[in-house]
Coordinates of C-alpha atoms in Angstrom, one line a residue:
Chain A
X1 CA 52.5 7.6 -26.8
X2 CA 53.6 11.0 -28.0
X3 CA 56.5 11.0 -25.5
X4 CA 57.6 7.8 -27.1
X5 CA 57.4 9.4 -30.6
X6 CA 59.5 12.4 -29.4
X7 CA 62.1 10.1 -27.8
X8 CA 62.3 7.8 -30.8
X9 CA 62.7 10.8 -33.1
X10 CA 65.5 12.3 -31.1
X11 CA 67.4 9.1 -30.6
X12 CA 67.1 7.5 -34.0
X13 CA 66.0 10.3 -36.3
X14 CA 63.2 10.2 -38.8
X15 CA 64.4 6.9 -40.3
X16 CA 64.2 5.3 -36.8
X17 CA 60.6 6.4 -36.4
X18 CA 58.3 3.6 -37.3
X19 CA 54.9 2.6 -36.1
X20 CA 56.2 -0.7 -34.7
X21 CA 59.1 0.9 -32.9
X22 CA 56.8 3.5 -31.3
X23 CA 54.2 0.8 -30.4
X24 CA 56.9 -1.2 -28.7
X25 CA 58.4 1.8 -26.9
X26 CA 55.0 3.1 -25.6
X27 CA 53.5 -0.3 -24.8
X28 CA 50.5 0.4 -27.0
X29 CA 49.4 -2.4 -29.3
X30 CA 50.6 -2.1 -32.9
X31 CA 47.1 -2.4 -34.3
X32 CA 45.9 0.4 -32.1
X33 CA 48.7 2.6 -33.3
X34 CA 48.2 1.8 -37.0
X35 CA 44.4 2.4 -36.7
X36 CA 44.7 5.7 -35.0
X37 CA 47.7 7.3 -36.6
X38 CA 48.1 5.3 -39.8
X39 CA 51.8 6.3 -40.4
X40 CA 54.8 8.2 -39.2
X41 CA 53.4 11.5 -40.6
X42 CA 50.3 11.0 -38.6
X43 CA 52.3 10.5 -35.4
X44 CA 54.4 13.7 -36.0
X45 CA 51.3 15.7 -36.8
X46 CA 49.8 14.7 -33.5
X47 CA 53.0 15.6 -31.6
X48 CA 52.7 19.1 -33.1
X49 CA 48.9 19.3 -32.6
X50 CA 49.4 18.5 -28.9
X51 CA 51.8 21.4 -28.6
X52 CA 48.9 23.7 -29.9
X53 CA 46.5 22.4 -27.3
X54 CA 48.1 24.2 -24.4
X55 CA 47.4 27.6 -22.7
X56 CA 50.6 29.2 -23.7
X57 CA 50.4 33.0 -24.1
X58 CA 53.3 35.4 -24.8
X59 CA 54.8 37.2 -21.8
X60 CA 53.8 40.8 -21.0
X61 CA 56.9 42.6 -20.0
X62 CA 55.6 46.1 -20.4
X63 CA 57.5 47.0 -23.6
X64 CA 57.7 45.7 -27.1
X65 CA 61.5 45.0 -26.9
X66 CA 61.0 43.2 -23.6
X67 CA 58.2 41.1 -25.0
X68 CA 60.2 40.2 -28.1
X69 CA 63.3 39.4 -25.9
X70 CA 61.1 37.0 -23.9
X71 CA 59.7 35.4 -27.1
X72 CA 63.1 35.0 -28.6
X73 CA 64.4 33.5 -25.3
X74 CA 61.8 30.8 -25.7
X75 CA 62.6 30.2 -29.3
X76 CA 66.3 30.1 -28.5
X77 CA 65.8 27.6 -25.7
X78 CA 63.7 25.4 -28.0
X79 CA 66.3 25.5 -30.8
X80 CA 69.2 24.7 -28.4
X81 CA 67.5 22.3 -26.1
X82 CA 68.8 18.8 -25.2
X83 CA 67.4 16.5 -26.3
X84 CA 66.8 18.5 -29.6
X85 CA 63.1 17.7 -30.0
X86 CA 62.2 21.0 -31.9
X87 CA 65.2 20.7 -34.2
X88 CA 64.2 17.1 -34.9
X89 CA 60.6 18.0 -35.7
X90 CA 61.8 20.7 -38.1
X91 CA 64.1 18.2 -39.8
X92 CA 61.2 15.7 -39.9
X93 CA 59.0 18.3 -41.7
X94 CA 61.2 17.9 -44.7
X95 CA 60.5 14.1 -44.8
X96 CA 56.7 14.1 -44.3
X97 CA 54.0 16.4 -45.8
X98 CA 51.6 15.9 -42.8
X99 CA 54.4 16.8 -40.4
X100 CA 55.2 19.9 -42.5
X101 CA 51.5 20.9 -42.5
X102 CA 51.2 20.4 -38.8
X103 CA 54.4 22.5 -38.2
X104 CA 52.9 25.3 -40.3
X105 CA 49.6 25.1 -38.3
X106 CA 51.5 25.1 -35.0
X107 CA 53.4 28.2 -36.0
X108 CA 50.4 30.0 -37.4
X109 CA 48.7 29.4 -34.1
X110 CA 51.7 30.8 -32.2
X111 CA 51.8 33.9 -34.4
X112 CA 48.1 34.4 -33.8
X113 CA 48.6 34.2 -30.0
X114 CA 51.6 36.6 -30.2
X115 CA 49.7 39.3 -32.2
X116 CA 48.7 40.8 -28.8
X117 CA 52.3 41.8 -28.4
X118 CA 52.0 44.2 -31.3
X119 CA 48.6 45.4 -30.3
X120 CA 49.9 46.3 -26.8
X121 CA 52.8 48.1 -28.4
X122 CA 50.4 50.2 -30.5
X123 CA 48.2 50.9 -27.5
X124 CA 51.2 52.0 -25.5
X125 CA 52.1 54.4 -28.3
X126 CA 55.4 52.6 -28.8
X127 CA 54.8 51.7 -32.4
X128 CA 52.6 53.4 -35.0
X129 CA 49.2 51.8 -35.9
X130 CA 49.5 49.8 -39.1
X131 CA 52.3 47.6 -37.9
X132 CA 51.5 44.1 -39.2
X133 CA 51.8 41.6 -36.3
X134 CA 52.9 38.5 -38.3
X135 CA 55.4 40.5 -40.3
X136 CA 56.9 42.0 -37.2
X137 CA 57.0 38.7 -35.3
X138 CA 58.5 36.7 -38.2
X139 CA 61.2 39.4 -38.5
X140 CA 62.0 39.0 -34.8
X141 CA 62.2 35.2 -34.8
X142 CA 63.4 34.3 -38.3
X143 CA 67.1 35.3 -37.6
X144 CA 67.2 32.7 -34.8
X145 CA 65.8 29.9 -37.0
X146 CA 68.1 31.0 -39.9
X147 CA 71.3 31.0 -37.9
X148 CA 70.6 28.0 -35.6
X149 CA 68.6 25.7 -37.9
X150 CA 69.6 26.5 -41.5
X151 CA 73.2 27.9 -41.0
X152 CA 74.1 25.6 -38.1
X153 CA 75.8 28.4 -36.4
X154 CA 77.1 27.9 -32.8
X155 CA 74.6 28.7 -30.0
X156 CA 74.9 32.4 -29.0
X157 CA 72.3 34.0 -26.7
X158 CA 73.0 37.3 -28.3
X159 CA 71.2 36.2 -31.4
X160 CA 68.0 36.3 -29.4
X161 CA 68.5 39.7 -27.7
X162 CA 69.9 41.4 -30.8
X163 CA 67.1 40.3 -33.1
X164 CA 64.6 41.6 -30.5
X165 CA 66.4 44.9 -30.2
X166 CA 66.7 45.3 -34.0
X167 CA 63.0 44.6 -34.6
X168 CA 61.8 46.9 -31.8
X169 CA 63.9 49.7 -33.2
X170 CA 62.5 49.0 -36.7
X171 CA 59.0 48.9 -35.4
X172 CA 59.4 52.2 -33.6
X173 CA 60.7 53.7 -36.8
X174 CA 57.5 52.6 -38.6
X175 CA 58.6 49.4 -40.3
X176 CA 56.4 46.3 -40.7
X177 CA 53.6 48.2 -42.4
X178 CA 53.7 51.4 -40.4
X179 CA 54.6 54.8 -41.9
X180 CA 58.3 54.4 -42.6
X181 CA 60.3 57.6 -42.7
X182 CA 63.8 58.3 -43.9
X183 CA 65.2 58.9 -40.4
X184 CA 68.9 59.4 -40.0
X185 CA 70.1 58.8 -36.5
X186 CA 73.4 60.3 -35.6
X187 CA 74.5 60.4 -32.0
X188 CA 71.0 59.7 -30.9
X189 CA 69.5 62.7 -32.8
X190 CA 67.2 62.6 -35.8
X191 CA 68.9 64.6 -38.5
X192 CA 66.4 64.2 -41.4
X193 CA 62.9 63.0 -41.8
X194 CA 60.8 62.4 -44.9
X195 CA 57.7 60.3 -44.9
X196 CA 57.9 57.5 -47.4
Chain B
X1 CA 78.2 15.3 -63.3
X2 CA 76.9 18.0 -60.9
X3 CA 74.0 18.7 -63.3
X4 CA 73.2 15.0 -62.9
X5 CA 73.3 15.3 -59.1
X6 CA 71.0 18.3 -59.2
X7 CA 68.6 16.7 -61.6
X8 CA 68.5 13.4 -59.6
X9 CA 68.0 15.3 -56.3
X10 CA 65.1 17.3 -57.6
X11 CA 63.4 14.4 -59.4
X12 CA 63.8 11.7 -56.8
X13 CA 64.7 13.5 -53.6
X14 CA 67.6 12.7 -51.2
X15 CA 66.5 9.0 -51.1
X16 CA 66.8 8.7 -54.8
X17 CA 70.3 10.1 -54.8
X18 CA 72.8 7.3 -55.0
X19 CA 76.3 7.1 -56.4
X20 CA 75.2 4.4 -58.9
X21 CA 72.2 6.4 -60.1
X22 CA 74.3 9.5 -60.6
X23 CA 77.0 7.6 -62.3
X24 CA 74.5 6.1 -64.7
X25 CA 72.8 9.5 -65.4
X26 CA 76.0 11.3 -66.0
X27 CA 77.7 8.6 -68.0
X28 CA 80.7 8.6 -65.6
X29 CA 82.0 5.3 -64.5
X30 CA 80.9 4.1 -61.0
X31 CA 84.4 3.5 -59.8
X32 CA 85.4 7.1 -60.8
X33 CA 82.4 8.5 -58.9
X34 CA 83.1 6.5 -55.8
X35 CA 86.8 7.3 -55.8
X36 CA 86.2 11.0 -56.2
X37 CA 83.1 11.8 -54.2
X38 CA 82.9 8.7 -51.9
X39 CA 79.3 9.2 -51.0
X40 CA 76.1 11.2 -51.5
X41 CA 77.3 13.8 -49.0
X42 CA 80.4 14.4 -51.0
X43 CA 78.4 14.9 -54.2
X44 CA 76.1 17.5 -52.5
X45 CA 79.1 19.2 -51.0
X46 CA 80.6 19.6 -54.5
X47 CA 77.3 21.0 -55.9
X48 CA 77.5 23.7 -53.2
X49 CA 81.2 24.3 -53.6
X50 CA 80.7 24.8 -57.3
X51 CA 78.1 27.5 -56.5
X52 CA 80.8 29.3 -54.5
X53 CA 83.3 29.2 -57.4
X54 CA 81.5 31.9 -59.5
X55 CA 82.1 35.6 -59.8
X56 CA 78.7 36.6 -58.3
X57 CA 78.7 40.0 -56.6
X58 CA 75.7 41.8 -55.1
X59 CA 74.0 44.4 -57.3
X60 CA 74.8 48.1 -56.6
X61 CA 71.6 50.0 -57.0
X62 CA 72.7 53.2 -55.3
X63 CA 70.8 52.8 -52.0
X64 CA 70.6 50.3 -49.2
X65 CA 67.0 49.5 -49.7
X66 CA 67.6 49.0 -53.5
X67 CA 70.5 46.7 -52.8
X68 CA 68.5 44.7 -50.3
X69 CA 65.5 44.4 -52.7
X70 CA 67.8 43.1 -55.4
X71 CA 69.4 40.6 -53.0
X72 CA 66.0 39.4 -51.8
X73 CA 64.7 39.2 -55.4
X74 CA 67.5 36.6 -56.0
X75 CA 66.8 34.7 -52.8
X76 CA 63.1 34.7 -53.6
X77 CA 63.8 33.5 -57.2
X78 CA 66.0 30.7 -55.8
X79 CA 63.4 29.6 -53.2
X80 CA 60.5 29.5 -55.7
X81 CA 62.3 28.2 -58.8
X82 CA 61.3 25.2 -60.9
X83 CA 62.8 22.7 -60.6
X84 CA 63.3 23.5 -56.9
X85 CA 67.1 22.9 -56.7
X86 CA 67.8 25.3 -53.8
X87 CA 64.9 23.9 -51.7
X88 CA 66.1 20.4 -52.4
X89 CA 69.6 21.3 -51.3
X90 CA 68.3 22.8 -48.1
X91 CA 66.2 19.7 -47.4
X92 CA 69.2 17.5 -48.2
X93 CA 71.3 19.4 -45.6
X94 CA 69.1 17.8 -42.9
X95 CA 70.1 14.3 -44.2
X96 CA 73.8 14.8 -44.7
X97 CA 76.4 16.5 -42.4
X98 CA 78.8 17.2 -45.3
X99 CA 75.9 18.8 -47.2
X100 CA 75.0 20.9 -44.1
X101 CA 78.6 22.0 -43.8
X102 CA 78.8 22.9 -47.5
X103 CA 75.6 24.9 -47.3
X104 CA 76.9 26.8 -44.3
X105 CA 80.2 27.6 -46.2
X106 CA 78.2 28.6 -49.2
X107 CA 76.1 31.1 -47.3
X108 CA 79.1 32.4 -45.3
X109 CA 80.8 33.2 -48.5
X110 CA 77.7 34.9 -49.8
X111 CA 77.4 37.0 -46.7
X112 CA 81.0 38.0 -47.0
X113 CA 80.5 39.1 -50.6
X114 CA 77.4 41.1 -49.5
X115 CA 79.2 43.0 -46.7
X116 CA 80.0 45.7 -49.3
X117 CA 76.3 46.5 -49.4
X118 CA 76.5 47.7 -45.8
X119 CA 79.8 49.4 -46.3
X120 CA 78.4 51.4 -49.2
X121 CA 75.4 52.4 -47.1
X122 CA 77.7 53.6 -44.4
X123 CA 79.9 55.5 -46.9
X124 CA 76.8 57.2 -48.3
X125 CA 75.8 58.3 -44.8
X126 CA 72.6 56.2 -45.1
X127 CA 73.2 54.1 -42.0
X128 CA 75.4 54.9 -39.0
X129 CA 78.8 53.3 -38.7
X130 CA 78.7 50.3 -36.4
X131 CA 76.0 48.4 -38.4
X132 CA 77.2 44.8 -38.5
X133 CA 76.9 43.5 -42.0
X134 CA 76.0 39.8 -41.4
X135 CA 73.4 40.8 -38.7
X136 CA 71.8 43.2 -41.2
X137 CA 71.9 40.8 -44.1
X138 CA 70.5 37.9 -42.1
X139 CA 67.7 40.1 -41.0
X140 CA 66.9 41.0 -44.6
X141 CA 66.9 37.5 -45.9
X142 CA 65.8 35.3 -43.0
X143 CA 62.1 36.2 -43.3
X144 CA 62.1 34.7 -46.9
X145 CA 63.7 31.5 -45.8
X146 CA 61.4 31.4 -42.8
X147 CA 58.2 31.8 -44.7
X148 CA 59.0 29.9 -47.9
X149 CA 61.2 27.0 -46.5
X150 CA 60.1 26.4 -42.9
X151 CA 56.5 27.7 -42.9
X152 CA 55.7 26.5 -46.5
X153 CA 53.8 29.7 -47.1
X154 CA 52.5 30.5 -50.6
X155 CA 54.9 32.3 -52.8
X156 CA 54.4 36.1 -52.5
X157 CA 56.9 38.6 -54.0
X158 CA 55.9 41.1 -51.3
X159 CA 57.9 39.0 -48.8
X160 CA 61.0 40.0 -50.6
X161 CA 60.3 43.8 -50.9
X162 CA 58.8 44.2 -47.5
X163 CA 61.7 42.5 -45.7
X164 CA 64.1 44.8 -47.6
X165 CA 62.1 47.9 -46.7
X166 CA 61.8 46.9 -43.0
X167 CA 65.6 46.2 -42.7
X168 CA 66.5 49.4 -44.5
X169 CA 64.3 51.4 -42.2
X170 CA 65.7 49.6 -39.2
X171 CA 69.3 50.2 -40.3
X172 CA 68.7 53.9 -40.9
X173 CA 67.3 54.0 -37.3
X174 CA 70.6 52.6 -36.0
X175 CA 69.7 48.9 -35.6
X176 CA 72.1 46.0 -36.3
X177 CA 74.8 47.3 -34.0
X178 CA 74.5 51.0 -34.8
X179 CA 73.4 53.6 -32.1
X180 CA 69.7 52.7 -31.6
X181 CA 67.5 55.5 -30.4
X182 CA 64.0 55.5 -29.0
X183 CA 62.6 57.3 -32.0
X184 CA 58.9 57.6 -32.3
X185 CA 57.6 58.3 -35.8
X186 CA 54.2 59.8 -36.2
X187 CA 53.0 61.1 -39.5
X188 CA 56.6 61.1 -40.7
X189 CA 58.0 63.2 -37.9
X190 CA 60.3 62.3 -35.1
X191 CA 58.6 63.0 -31.9
X192 CA 61.0 61.8 -29.2
X193 CA 64.6 60.7 -29.3
X194 CA 66.8 59.1 -26.6
X195 CA 70.1 57.4 -27.3
X196 CA 70.0 53.8 -26.0

């Protein structure tokens, strides 16, 4: 059923997504579909809820930058995949309040699962305690969504690796809630430090 | 005419945006509207093109973090304004390829105008040469779009100031194309530096 929803969404867009069309495509009786999902928003919300029901955990590469590169590689793959299911779900979130709410919940769950990435980095001594997981994770992933979804920029894998590197460097320098210092880096050496 | 388009978009959404409705609202004859703008995509593209035709320049506060805070304050205001014109234009970009292209051009022009923020920071010696302006600017602004547009998070002005602080700290540490170093900051002091 949910495969039928995804396929219909990708092929025909939100406007081509109807309870009848999905019922026909999936072979499930119309009445059953109406009774269970009520409307298109309900179908999309279930597609996203299903994505939350898995065992996905963020990779553990041994370093913050490595973990962020791995996360961003997954985000990049989702935003450039064919068929473009993720992009279609994001577009659909602008058409349906239940879909928007389900997308928000899906991402909130993903950020929760990824908080361990920041905890590991603190335990390793890579970043100062005080770094706020969600703030750091949003900083790492947001540039990909911004370029690929909002700006419609051409696919470029460097987006993923550069954002990971930039955020890892920032985190080590105490950004995202840690103690930021006015550190000037010239030729790889600290030239001035003031706690802010 | 374009005021009518914005008003219609905000009040009735993309589906309420029609050449006839806009013609009626603006008092311009239907035929004129059809001849000039051809369709809804054309109208939206013109709304965005008009926004590019102004003299806007980024504020010059004397520091990178100050400049980024000022930019983010403007982005935050646009994304939380009432009526929600900017949010409606972004949503409309998912319905119309011309609108998406116009939004992309609008933002490309804004990033070009803001490149001077990074150039000033390099001239001041605040950030190392090599920092890539668009990469830095996207990093500063993307978290606001991510939280407020995609995640539908509640409005919180700290989003704007925190993203500005995080990116300024990252830039000083050589991120965004500058020479990143493995700098550990504890209690405001550099404890280890290696050029990467």
